[in-house]
Coordinates of N, CA and C in Angstrom, one line a residue:
Chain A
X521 N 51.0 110.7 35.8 CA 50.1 109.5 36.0 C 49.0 109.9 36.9
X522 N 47.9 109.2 36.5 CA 46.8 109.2 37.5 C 47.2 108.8 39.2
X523 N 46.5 109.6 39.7 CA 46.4 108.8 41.1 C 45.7 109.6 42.2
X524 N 45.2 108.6 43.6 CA 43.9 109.2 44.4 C 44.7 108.8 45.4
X525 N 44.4 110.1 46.4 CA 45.2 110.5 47.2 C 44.1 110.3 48.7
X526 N 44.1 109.2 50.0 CA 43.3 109.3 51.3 C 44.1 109.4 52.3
X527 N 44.6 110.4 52.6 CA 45.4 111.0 54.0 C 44.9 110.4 55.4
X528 N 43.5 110.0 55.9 CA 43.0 109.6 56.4 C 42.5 107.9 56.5
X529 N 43.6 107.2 57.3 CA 43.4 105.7 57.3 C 42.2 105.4 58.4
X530 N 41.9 106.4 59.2 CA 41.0 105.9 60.2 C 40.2 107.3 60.5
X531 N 39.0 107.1 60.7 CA 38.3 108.3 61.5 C 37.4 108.1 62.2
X532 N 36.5 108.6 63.5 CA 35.8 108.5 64.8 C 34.8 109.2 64.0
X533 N 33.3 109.3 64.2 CA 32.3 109.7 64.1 C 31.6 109.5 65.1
X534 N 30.6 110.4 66.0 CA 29.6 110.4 66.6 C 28.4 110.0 66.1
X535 N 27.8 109.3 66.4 CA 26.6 108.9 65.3 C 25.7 110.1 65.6
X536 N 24.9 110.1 64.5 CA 24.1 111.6 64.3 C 24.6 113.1 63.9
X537 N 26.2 112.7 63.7 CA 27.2 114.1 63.5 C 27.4 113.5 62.2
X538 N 28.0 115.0 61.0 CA 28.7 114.4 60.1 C 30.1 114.7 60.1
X539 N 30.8 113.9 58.9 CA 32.1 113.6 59.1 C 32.7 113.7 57.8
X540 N 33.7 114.3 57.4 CA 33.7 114.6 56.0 C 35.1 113.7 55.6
X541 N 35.1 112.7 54.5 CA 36.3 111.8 54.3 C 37.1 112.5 53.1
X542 N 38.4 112.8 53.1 CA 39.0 113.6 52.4 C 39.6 112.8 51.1
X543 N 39.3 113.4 49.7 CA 40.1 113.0 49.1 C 40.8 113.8 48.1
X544 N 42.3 113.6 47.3 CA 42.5 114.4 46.3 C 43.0 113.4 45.0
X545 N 43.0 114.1 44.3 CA 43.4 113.2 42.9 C 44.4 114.2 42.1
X546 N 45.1 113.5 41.3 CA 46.2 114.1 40.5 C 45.7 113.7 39.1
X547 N 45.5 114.6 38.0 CA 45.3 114.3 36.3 C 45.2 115.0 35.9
X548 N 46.0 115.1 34.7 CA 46.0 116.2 33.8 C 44.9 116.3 32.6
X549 N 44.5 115.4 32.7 CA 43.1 115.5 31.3 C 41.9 115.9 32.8
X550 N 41.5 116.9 31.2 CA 40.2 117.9 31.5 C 38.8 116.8 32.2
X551 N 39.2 115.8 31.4 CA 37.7 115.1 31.8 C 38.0 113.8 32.1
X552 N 36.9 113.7 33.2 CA 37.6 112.9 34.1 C 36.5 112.7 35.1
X553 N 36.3 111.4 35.8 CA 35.0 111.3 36.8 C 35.7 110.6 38.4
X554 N 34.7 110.9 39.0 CA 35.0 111.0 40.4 C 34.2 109.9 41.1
X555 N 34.5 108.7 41.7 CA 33.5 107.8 42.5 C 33.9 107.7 43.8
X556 N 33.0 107.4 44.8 CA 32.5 107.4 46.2 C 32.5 106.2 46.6
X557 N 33.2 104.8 46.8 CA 32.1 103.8 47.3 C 32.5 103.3 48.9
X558 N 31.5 102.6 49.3 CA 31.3 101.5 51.0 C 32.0 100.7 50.6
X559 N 32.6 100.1 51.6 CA 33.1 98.5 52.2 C 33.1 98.1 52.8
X560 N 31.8 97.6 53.7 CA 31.7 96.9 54.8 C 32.5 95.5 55.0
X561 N 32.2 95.1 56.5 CA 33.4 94.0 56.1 C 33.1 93.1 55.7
X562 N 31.9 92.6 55.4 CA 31.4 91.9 53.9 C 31.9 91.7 52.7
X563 N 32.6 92.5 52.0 CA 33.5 92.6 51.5 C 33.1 93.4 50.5
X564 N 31.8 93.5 49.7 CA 31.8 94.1 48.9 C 31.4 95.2 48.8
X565 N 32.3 96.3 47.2 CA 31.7 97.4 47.4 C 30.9 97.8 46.5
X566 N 30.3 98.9 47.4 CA 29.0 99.9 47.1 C 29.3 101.0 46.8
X567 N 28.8 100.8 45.2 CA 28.7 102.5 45.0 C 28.0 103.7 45.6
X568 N 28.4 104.8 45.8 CA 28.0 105.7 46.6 C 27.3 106.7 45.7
X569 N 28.5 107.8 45.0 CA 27.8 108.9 44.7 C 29.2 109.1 43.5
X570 N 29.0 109.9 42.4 CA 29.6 110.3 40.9 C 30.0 111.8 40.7
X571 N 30.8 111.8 40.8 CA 30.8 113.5 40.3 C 32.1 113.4 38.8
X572 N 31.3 114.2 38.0 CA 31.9 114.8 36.7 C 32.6 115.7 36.7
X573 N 33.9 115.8 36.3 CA 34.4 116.9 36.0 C 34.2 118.2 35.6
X574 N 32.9 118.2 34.4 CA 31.9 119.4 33.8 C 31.3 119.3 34.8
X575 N 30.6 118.6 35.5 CA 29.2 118.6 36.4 C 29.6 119.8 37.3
X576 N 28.5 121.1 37.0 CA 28.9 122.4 37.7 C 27.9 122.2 39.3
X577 N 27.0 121.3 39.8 CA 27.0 121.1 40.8 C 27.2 120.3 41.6
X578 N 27.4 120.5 42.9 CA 28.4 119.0 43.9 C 27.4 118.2 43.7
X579 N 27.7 116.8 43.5 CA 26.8 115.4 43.4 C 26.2 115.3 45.2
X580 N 25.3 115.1 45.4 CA 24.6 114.7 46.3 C 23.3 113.3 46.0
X581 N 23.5 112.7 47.7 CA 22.8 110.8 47.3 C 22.4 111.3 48.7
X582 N 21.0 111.3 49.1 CA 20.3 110.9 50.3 C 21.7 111.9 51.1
X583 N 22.1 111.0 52.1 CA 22.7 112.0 53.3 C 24.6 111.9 52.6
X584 N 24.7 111.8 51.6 CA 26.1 111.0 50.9 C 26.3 112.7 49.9
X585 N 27.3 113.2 50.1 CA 27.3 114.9 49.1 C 28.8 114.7 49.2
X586 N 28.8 114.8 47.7 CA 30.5 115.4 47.5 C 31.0 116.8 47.0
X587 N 32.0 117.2 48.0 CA 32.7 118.4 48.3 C 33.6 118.8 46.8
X588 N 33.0 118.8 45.7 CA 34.0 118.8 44.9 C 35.1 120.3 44.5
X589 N 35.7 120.7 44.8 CA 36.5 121.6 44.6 C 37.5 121.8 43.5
X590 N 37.2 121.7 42.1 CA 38.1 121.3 41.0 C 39.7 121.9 41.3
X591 N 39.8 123.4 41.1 CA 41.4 123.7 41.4 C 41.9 123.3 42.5
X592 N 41.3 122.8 43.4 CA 42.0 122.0 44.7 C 42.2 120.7 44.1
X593 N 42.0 120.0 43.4 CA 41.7 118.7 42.7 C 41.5 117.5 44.2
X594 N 40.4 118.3 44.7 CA 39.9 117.1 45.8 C 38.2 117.0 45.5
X595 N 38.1 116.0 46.2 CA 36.7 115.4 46.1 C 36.0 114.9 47.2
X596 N 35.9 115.7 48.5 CA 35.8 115.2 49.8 C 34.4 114.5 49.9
X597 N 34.4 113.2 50.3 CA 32.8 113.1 50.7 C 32.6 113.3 52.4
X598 N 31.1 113.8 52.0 CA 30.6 114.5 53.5 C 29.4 113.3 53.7
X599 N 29.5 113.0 54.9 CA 28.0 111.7 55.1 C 27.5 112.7 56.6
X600 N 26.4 113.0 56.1 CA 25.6 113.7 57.1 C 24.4 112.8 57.9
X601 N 24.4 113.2 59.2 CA 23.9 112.2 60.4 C 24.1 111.3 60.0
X602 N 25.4 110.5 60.8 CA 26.2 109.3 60.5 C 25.5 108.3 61.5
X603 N 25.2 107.2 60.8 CA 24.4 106.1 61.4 C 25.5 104.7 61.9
X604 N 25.0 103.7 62.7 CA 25.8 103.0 63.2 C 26.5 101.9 61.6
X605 N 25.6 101.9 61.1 CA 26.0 101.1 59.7 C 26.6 101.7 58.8
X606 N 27.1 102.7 58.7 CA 28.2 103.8 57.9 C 29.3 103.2 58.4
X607 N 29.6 102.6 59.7 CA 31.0 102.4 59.6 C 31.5 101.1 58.7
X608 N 32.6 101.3 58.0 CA 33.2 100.7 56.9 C 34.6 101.1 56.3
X609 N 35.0 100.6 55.2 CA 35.9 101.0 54.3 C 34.9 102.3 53.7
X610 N 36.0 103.0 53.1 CA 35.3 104.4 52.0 C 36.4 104.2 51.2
X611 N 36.0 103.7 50.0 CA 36.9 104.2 48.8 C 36.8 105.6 47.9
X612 N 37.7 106.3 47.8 CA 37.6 107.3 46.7 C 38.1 106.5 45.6
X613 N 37.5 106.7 44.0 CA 38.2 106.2 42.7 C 38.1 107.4 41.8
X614 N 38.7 107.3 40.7 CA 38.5 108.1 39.5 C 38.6 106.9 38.1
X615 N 38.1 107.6 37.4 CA 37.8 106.6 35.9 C 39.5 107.5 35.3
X616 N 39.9 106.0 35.0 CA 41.3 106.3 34.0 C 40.7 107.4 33.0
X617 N 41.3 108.8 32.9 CA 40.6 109.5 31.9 C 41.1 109.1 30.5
X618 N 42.3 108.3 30.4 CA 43.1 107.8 29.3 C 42.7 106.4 29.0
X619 N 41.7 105.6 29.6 CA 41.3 104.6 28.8 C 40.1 105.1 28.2
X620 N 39.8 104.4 27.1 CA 38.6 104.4 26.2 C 38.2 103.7 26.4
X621 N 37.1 103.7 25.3 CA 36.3 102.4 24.7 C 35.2 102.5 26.0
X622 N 34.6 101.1 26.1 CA 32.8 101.0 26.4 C 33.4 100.7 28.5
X623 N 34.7 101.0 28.8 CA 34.7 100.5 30.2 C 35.3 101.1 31.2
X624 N 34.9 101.1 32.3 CA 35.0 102.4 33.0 C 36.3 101.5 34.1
X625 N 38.2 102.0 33.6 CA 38.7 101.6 34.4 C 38.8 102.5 35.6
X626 N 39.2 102.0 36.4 CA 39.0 103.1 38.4 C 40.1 102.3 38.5
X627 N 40.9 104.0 38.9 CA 42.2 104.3 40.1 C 41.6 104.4 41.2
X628 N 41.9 103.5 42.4 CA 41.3 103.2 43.7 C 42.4 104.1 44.7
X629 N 41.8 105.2 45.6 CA 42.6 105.4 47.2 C 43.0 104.2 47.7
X630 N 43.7 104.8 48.9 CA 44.2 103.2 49.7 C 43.1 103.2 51.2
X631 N 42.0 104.4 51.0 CA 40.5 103.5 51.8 C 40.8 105.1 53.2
X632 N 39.6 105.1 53.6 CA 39.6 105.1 55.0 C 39.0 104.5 55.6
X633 N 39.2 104.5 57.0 CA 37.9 103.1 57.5 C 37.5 104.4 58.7
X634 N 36.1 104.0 58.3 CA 35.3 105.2 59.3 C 34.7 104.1 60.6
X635 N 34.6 104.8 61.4 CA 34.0 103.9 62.6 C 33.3 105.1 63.3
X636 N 31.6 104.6 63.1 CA 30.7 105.5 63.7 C 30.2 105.1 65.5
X637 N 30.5 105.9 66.3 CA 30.5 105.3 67.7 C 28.8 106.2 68.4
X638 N 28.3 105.1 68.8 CA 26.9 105.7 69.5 C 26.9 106.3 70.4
Chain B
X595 N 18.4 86.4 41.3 CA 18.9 87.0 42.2 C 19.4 88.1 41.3
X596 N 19.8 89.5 42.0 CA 20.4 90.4 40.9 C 21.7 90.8 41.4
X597 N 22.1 91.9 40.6 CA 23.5 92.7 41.1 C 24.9 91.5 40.0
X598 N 25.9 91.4 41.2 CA 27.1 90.7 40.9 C 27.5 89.4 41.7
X599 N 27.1 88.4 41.6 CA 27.6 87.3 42.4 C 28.8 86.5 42.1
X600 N 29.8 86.4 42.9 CA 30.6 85.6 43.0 C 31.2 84.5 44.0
X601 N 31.4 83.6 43.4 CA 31.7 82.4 44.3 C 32.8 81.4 43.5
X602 N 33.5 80.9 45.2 CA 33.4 80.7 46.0 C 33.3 82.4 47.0
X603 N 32.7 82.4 48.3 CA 33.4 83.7 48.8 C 34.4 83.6 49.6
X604 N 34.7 82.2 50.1 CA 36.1 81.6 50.9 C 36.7 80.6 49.7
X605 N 38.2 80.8 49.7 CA 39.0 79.9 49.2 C 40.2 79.6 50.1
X606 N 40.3 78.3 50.2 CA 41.9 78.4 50.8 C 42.5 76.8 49.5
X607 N 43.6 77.5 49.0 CA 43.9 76.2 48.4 C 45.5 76.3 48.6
X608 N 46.2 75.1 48.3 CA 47.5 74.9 48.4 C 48.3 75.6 47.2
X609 N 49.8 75.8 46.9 CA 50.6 76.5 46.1 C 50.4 75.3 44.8
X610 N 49.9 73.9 45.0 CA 49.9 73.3 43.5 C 48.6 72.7 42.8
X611 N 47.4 73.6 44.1 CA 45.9 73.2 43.4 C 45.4 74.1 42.2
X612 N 44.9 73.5 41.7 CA 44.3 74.3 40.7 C 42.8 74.9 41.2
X613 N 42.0 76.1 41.0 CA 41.0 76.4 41.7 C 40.2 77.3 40.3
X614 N 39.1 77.6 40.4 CA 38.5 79.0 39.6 C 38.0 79.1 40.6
X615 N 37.6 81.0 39.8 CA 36.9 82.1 40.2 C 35.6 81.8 39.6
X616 N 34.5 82.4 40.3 CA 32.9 83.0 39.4 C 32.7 83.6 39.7
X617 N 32.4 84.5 38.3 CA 31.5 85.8 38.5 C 30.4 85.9 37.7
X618 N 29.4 86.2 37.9 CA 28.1 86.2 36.9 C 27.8 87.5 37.4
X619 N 26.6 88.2 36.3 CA 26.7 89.6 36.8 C 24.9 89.4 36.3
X620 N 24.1 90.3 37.1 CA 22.2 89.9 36.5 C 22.5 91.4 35.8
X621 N 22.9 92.3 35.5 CA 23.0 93.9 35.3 C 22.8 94.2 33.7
X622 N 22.9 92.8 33.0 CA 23.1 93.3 31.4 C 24.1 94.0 30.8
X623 N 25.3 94.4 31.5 CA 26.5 94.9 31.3 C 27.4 94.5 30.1
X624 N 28.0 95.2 29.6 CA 28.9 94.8 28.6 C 30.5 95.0 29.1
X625 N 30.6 94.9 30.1 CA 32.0 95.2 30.5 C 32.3 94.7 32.2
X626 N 33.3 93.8 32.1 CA 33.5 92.7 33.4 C 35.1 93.2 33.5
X627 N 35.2 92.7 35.1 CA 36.3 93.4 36.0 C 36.4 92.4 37.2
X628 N 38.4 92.0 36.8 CA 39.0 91.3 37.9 C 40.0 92.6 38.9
X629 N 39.9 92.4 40.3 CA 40.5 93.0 40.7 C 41.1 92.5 41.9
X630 N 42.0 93.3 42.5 CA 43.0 92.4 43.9 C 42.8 93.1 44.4
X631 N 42.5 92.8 46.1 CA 42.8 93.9 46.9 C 43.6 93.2 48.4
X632 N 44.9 93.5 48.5 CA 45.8 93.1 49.3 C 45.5 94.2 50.7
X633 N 45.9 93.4 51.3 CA 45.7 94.3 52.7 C 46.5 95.6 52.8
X634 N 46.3 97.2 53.0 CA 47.1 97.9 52.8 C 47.7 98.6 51.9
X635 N 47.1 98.1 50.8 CA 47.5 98.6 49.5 C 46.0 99.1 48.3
X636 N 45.8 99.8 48.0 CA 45.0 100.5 46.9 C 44.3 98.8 46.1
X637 N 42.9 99.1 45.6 CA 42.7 98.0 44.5 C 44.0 97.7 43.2
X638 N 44.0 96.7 42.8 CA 45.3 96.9 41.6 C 43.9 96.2 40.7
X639 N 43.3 96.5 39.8 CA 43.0 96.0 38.5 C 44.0 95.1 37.8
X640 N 43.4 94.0 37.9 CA 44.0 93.4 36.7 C 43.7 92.9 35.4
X641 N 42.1 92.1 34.8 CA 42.1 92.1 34.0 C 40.7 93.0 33.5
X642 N 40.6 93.1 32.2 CA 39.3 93.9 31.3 C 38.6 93.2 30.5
X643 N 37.8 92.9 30.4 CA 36.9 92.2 29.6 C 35.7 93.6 28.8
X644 N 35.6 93.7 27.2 CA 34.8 94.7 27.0 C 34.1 93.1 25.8
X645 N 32.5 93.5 25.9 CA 32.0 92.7 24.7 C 32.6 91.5 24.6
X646 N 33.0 90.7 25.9 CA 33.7 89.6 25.9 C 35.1 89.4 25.2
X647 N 35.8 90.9 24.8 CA 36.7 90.4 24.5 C 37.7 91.0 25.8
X648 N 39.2 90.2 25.8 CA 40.2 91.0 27.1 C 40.5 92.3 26.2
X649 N 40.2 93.2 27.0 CA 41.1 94.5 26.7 C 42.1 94.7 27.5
X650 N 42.3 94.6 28.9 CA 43.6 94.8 29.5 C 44.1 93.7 30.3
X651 N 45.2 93.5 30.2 CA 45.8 92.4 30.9 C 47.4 93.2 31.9
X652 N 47.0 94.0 32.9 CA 47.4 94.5 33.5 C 48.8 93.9 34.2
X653 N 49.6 93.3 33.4 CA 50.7 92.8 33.8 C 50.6 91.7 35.0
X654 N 49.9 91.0 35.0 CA 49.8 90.2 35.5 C 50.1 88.6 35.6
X655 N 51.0 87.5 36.5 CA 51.2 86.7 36.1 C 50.2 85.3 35.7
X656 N 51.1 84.9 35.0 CA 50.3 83.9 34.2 C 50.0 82.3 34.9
X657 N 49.8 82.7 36.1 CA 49.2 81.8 36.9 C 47.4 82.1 37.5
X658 N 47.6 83.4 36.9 CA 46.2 83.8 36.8 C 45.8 83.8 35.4
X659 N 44.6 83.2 35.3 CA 44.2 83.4 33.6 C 42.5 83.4 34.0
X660 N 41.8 84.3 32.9 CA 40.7 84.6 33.2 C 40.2 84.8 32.0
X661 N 38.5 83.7 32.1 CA 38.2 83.5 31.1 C 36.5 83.9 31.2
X662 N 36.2 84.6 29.6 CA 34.9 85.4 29.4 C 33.8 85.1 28.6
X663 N 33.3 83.6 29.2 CA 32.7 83.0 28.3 C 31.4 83.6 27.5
X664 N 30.6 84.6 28.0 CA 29.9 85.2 27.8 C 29.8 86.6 28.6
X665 N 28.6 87.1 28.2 CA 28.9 89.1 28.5 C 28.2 88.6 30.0
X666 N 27.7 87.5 30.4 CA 26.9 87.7 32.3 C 28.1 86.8 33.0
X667 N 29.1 86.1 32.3 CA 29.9 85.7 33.2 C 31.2 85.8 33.1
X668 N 32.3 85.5 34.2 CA 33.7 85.8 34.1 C 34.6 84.7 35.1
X669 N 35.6 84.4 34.9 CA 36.2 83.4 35.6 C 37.4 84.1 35.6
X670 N 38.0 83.1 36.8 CA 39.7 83.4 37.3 C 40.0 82.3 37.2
X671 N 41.4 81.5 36.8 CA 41.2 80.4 36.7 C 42.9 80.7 37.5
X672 N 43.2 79.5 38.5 CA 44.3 80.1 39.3 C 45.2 78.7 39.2
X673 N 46.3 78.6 39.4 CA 47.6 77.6 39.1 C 48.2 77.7 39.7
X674 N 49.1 76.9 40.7 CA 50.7 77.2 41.3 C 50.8 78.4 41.6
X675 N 49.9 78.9 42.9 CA 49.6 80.5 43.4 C 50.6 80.5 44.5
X676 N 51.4 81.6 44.7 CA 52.4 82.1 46.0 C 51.3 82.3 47.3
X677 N 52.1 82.7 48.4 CA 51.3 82.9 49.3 C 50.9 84.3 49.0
X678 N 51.6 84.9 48.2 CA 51.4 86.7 48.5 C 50.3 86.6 47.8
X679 N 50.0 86.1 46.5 CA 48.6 85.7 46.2 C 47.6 85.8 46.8
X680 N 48.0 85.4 48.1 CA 46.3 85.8 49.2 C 45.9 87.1 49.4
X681 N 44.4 87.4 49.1 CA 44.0 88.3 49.0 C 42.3 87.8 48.4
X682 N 41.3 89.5 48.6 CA 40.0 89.3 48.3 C 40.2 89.5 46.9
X683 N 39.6 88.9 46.0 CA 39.3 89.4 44.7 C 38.1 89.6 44.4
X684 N 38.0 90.6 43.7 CA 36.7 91.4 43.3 C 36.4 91.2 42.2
X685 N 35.2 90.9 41.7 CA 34.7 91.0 40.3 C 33.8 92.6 40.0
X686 N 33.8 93.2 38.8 CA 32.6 94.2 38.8 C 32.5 93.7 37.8
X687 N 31.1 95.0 37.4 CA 30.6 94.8 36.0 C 30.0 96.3 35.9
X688 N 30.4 96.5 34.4 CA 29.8 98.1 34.0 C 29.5 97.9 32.7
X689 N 28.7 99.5 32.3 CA 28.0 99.5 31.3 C 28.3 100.4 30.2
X690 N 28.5 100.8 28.8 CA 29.4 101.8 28.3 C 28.5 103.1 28.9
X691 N 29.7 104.0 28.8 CA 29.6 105.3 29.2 C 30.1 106.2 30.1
X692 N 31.0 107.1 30.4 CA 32.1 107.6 31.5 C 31.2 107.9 32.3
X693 N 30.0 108.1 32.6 CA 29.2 108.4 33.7 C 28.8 107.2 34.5
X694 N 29.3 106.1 34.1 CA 28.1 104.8 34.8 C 29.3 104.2 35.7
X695 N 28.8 104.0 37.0 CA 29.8 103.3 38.1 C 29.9 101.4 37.6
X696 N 30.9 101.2 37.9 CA 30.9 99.9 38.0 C 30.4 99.0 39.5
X697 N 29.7 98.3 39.1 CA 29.1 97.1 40.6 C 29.8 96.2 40.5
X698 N 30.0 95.9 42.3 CA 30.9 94.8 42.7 C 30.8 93.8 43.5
X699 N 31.0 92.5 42.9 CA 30.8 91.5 43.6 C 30.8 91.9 45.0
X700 N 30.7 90.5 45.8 CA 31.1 90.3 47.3 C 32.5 90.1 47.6
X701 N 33.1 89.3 46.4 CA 34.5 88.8 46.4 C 34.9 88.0 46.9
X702 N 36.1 87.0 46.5 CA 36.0 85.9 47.1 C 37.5 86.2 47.8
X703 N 37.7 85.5 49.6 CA 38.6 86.3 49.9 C 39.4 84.4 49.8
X704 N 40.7 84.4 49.3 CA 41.2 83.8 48.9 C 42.4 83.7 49.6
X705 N 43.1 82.7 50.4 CA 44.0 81.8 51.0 C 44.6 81.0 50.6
X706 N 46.0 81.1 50.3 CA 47.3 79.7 49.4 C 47.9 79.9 50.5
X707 N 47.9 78.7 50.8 CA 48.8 77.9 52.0 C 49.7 77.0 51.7

C-alpha cells in the first residue's frame, strides 16, 4: 500500500537559514507524483512545489526545491532563507498511483510544523 | 473572487442538527474533493467527485452525504454527527492530468457538541 512517511513533527528555523523538511514514501508503481504543500493556521492549504517520478531534475519554486532522491524513495523539501511567514504545517502528498481517471487522489504525511524564530 | 471557497469556516452544531458544507471552486476544474483532517492524524479523503459524478466514497458513514450539483460546486450535507466528527474539513478541486495539484479551500473547522 501507498504511504508518506514525516519523522519530523516539529522543527526550529532561524530566519534567513534554510531548513530541509524530510520526507519518504513507500510504492511500488513506477509512476507516481510527489506534492509539497503550507498550512498556516488559517487553515488552508497551499500548494508548494510537484515532482514527477520521470522528472530527471529536482522541482524547484522561488526559495521552495525538492531533494528528490528516487532509490531512497524520499522527497525532502528544502526552503531556503526561511522567512517569519514560513512557519506552518508542511504537508508531504503523493498522487494514488493506482487511481485513474481525470483526479488526482493524494496520500497525505501526518505534517511537520516548522516554526521560523527571528 | 477566485481559487476555492468554502463556507461556513466555523461550525459548531449539536449530535441531532442537521448542517451543510459549501464549496464552490472559480478554477474551472472538473474534479471536487472532501476531506477530514483530525488532529494528529494524516488527511483521510473521503469523497470524489469527477465530471460531477461520485467516484469514491471512501468508506465513509452515512451521516455524511455529499452532494455535486454542478462541476463549480460541492456540498457536505451532515446528520446525527458524533463528537469525534469534529474536525476541519477541506474541500479541493483539480483538473485532469497526473501533473496538476489539487487547490484547497480554507475549510470549515467543524464542532458537534
Amino acid at each position: 500500500a501507498q504511504k508518506i512517511t514525516q519523522t519530523q513533527p516539529g522543527m526550529f528555523v532561524q530566519e534567513k537559514e534554510a531548513v530541509t523538511l524530510d520526507c519518504t514514501y513507500d510504492t511500488s508503481d513506477p509512476s507516481y507524483g510527489l506534492f509539497w504543500y503550507k498550512q498556516p493556521s488559517s487553515g488552508e492549504m497551499i500548494f508548494l512545489i510537484y515532482q514527477g517520478s520521470y522528472d530527471q531534475q529536482n522541482a524547484t519554486e522561488g526559495r521552495y526545491s525538492l531533494n528528490f532522491q528516487k532509490a531512497r524513495k524520499s522527497a525532502n523539501l528544502v526552503i531556503s532563507a526561511s522567512q517569519l511567514g514560513d512557519s506552518a504545517m508542511y504537508f508531504c502528498a503523493m498522487r494514488d498511483p493506482n487511481y485513474g481517471g481525470a483526479t488526482n487522489k493524494l496520500i497525505f504525511g501526518t505534517g511537520t510544523l516548522l516554526a521560523v524564530q527571528p | 473572487e477566485t481559487g476555492v471557497t468554502q463556507t461556513p469556516r466555523h461550525l459548531v452544531m449539536g449530535m441531532t442538527n442537521k448542517k451543510s458544507l459549501k464549496c464552490e471552486q472559480h478554477l474551472g476544474h472538473n474534479a471536487m474533493y472532501w476531506y477530514k483532517q483530525s488532529a494528529k492524524k494524516p488527511l483521510e479523503l473521503m469523497f470524489v467527485y469527477s465530471l460531477e459524478e461520485r467516484v469514491e466514497n471512501n468508506s465513509v458513514p452515512s451521516r455524511f452525504s455529499p452532494e455535486c450539483p454542478n462541476s463549480s460546486h460541492l456540498f457536505l450535507h451532515l446528520h446525527t454527527l458524533q463528537p469525534e466528527d469534529s474536525a476541519l474539513y477541506l474541500c479541493a478541486s483539480s483538473q485532469a492530468g497526473k501533473g496538476t495539484e489539487a487547490f484547497f479551500g480554507q475549510g470549515t473547522r467543524l464542532t458537534v457538541v
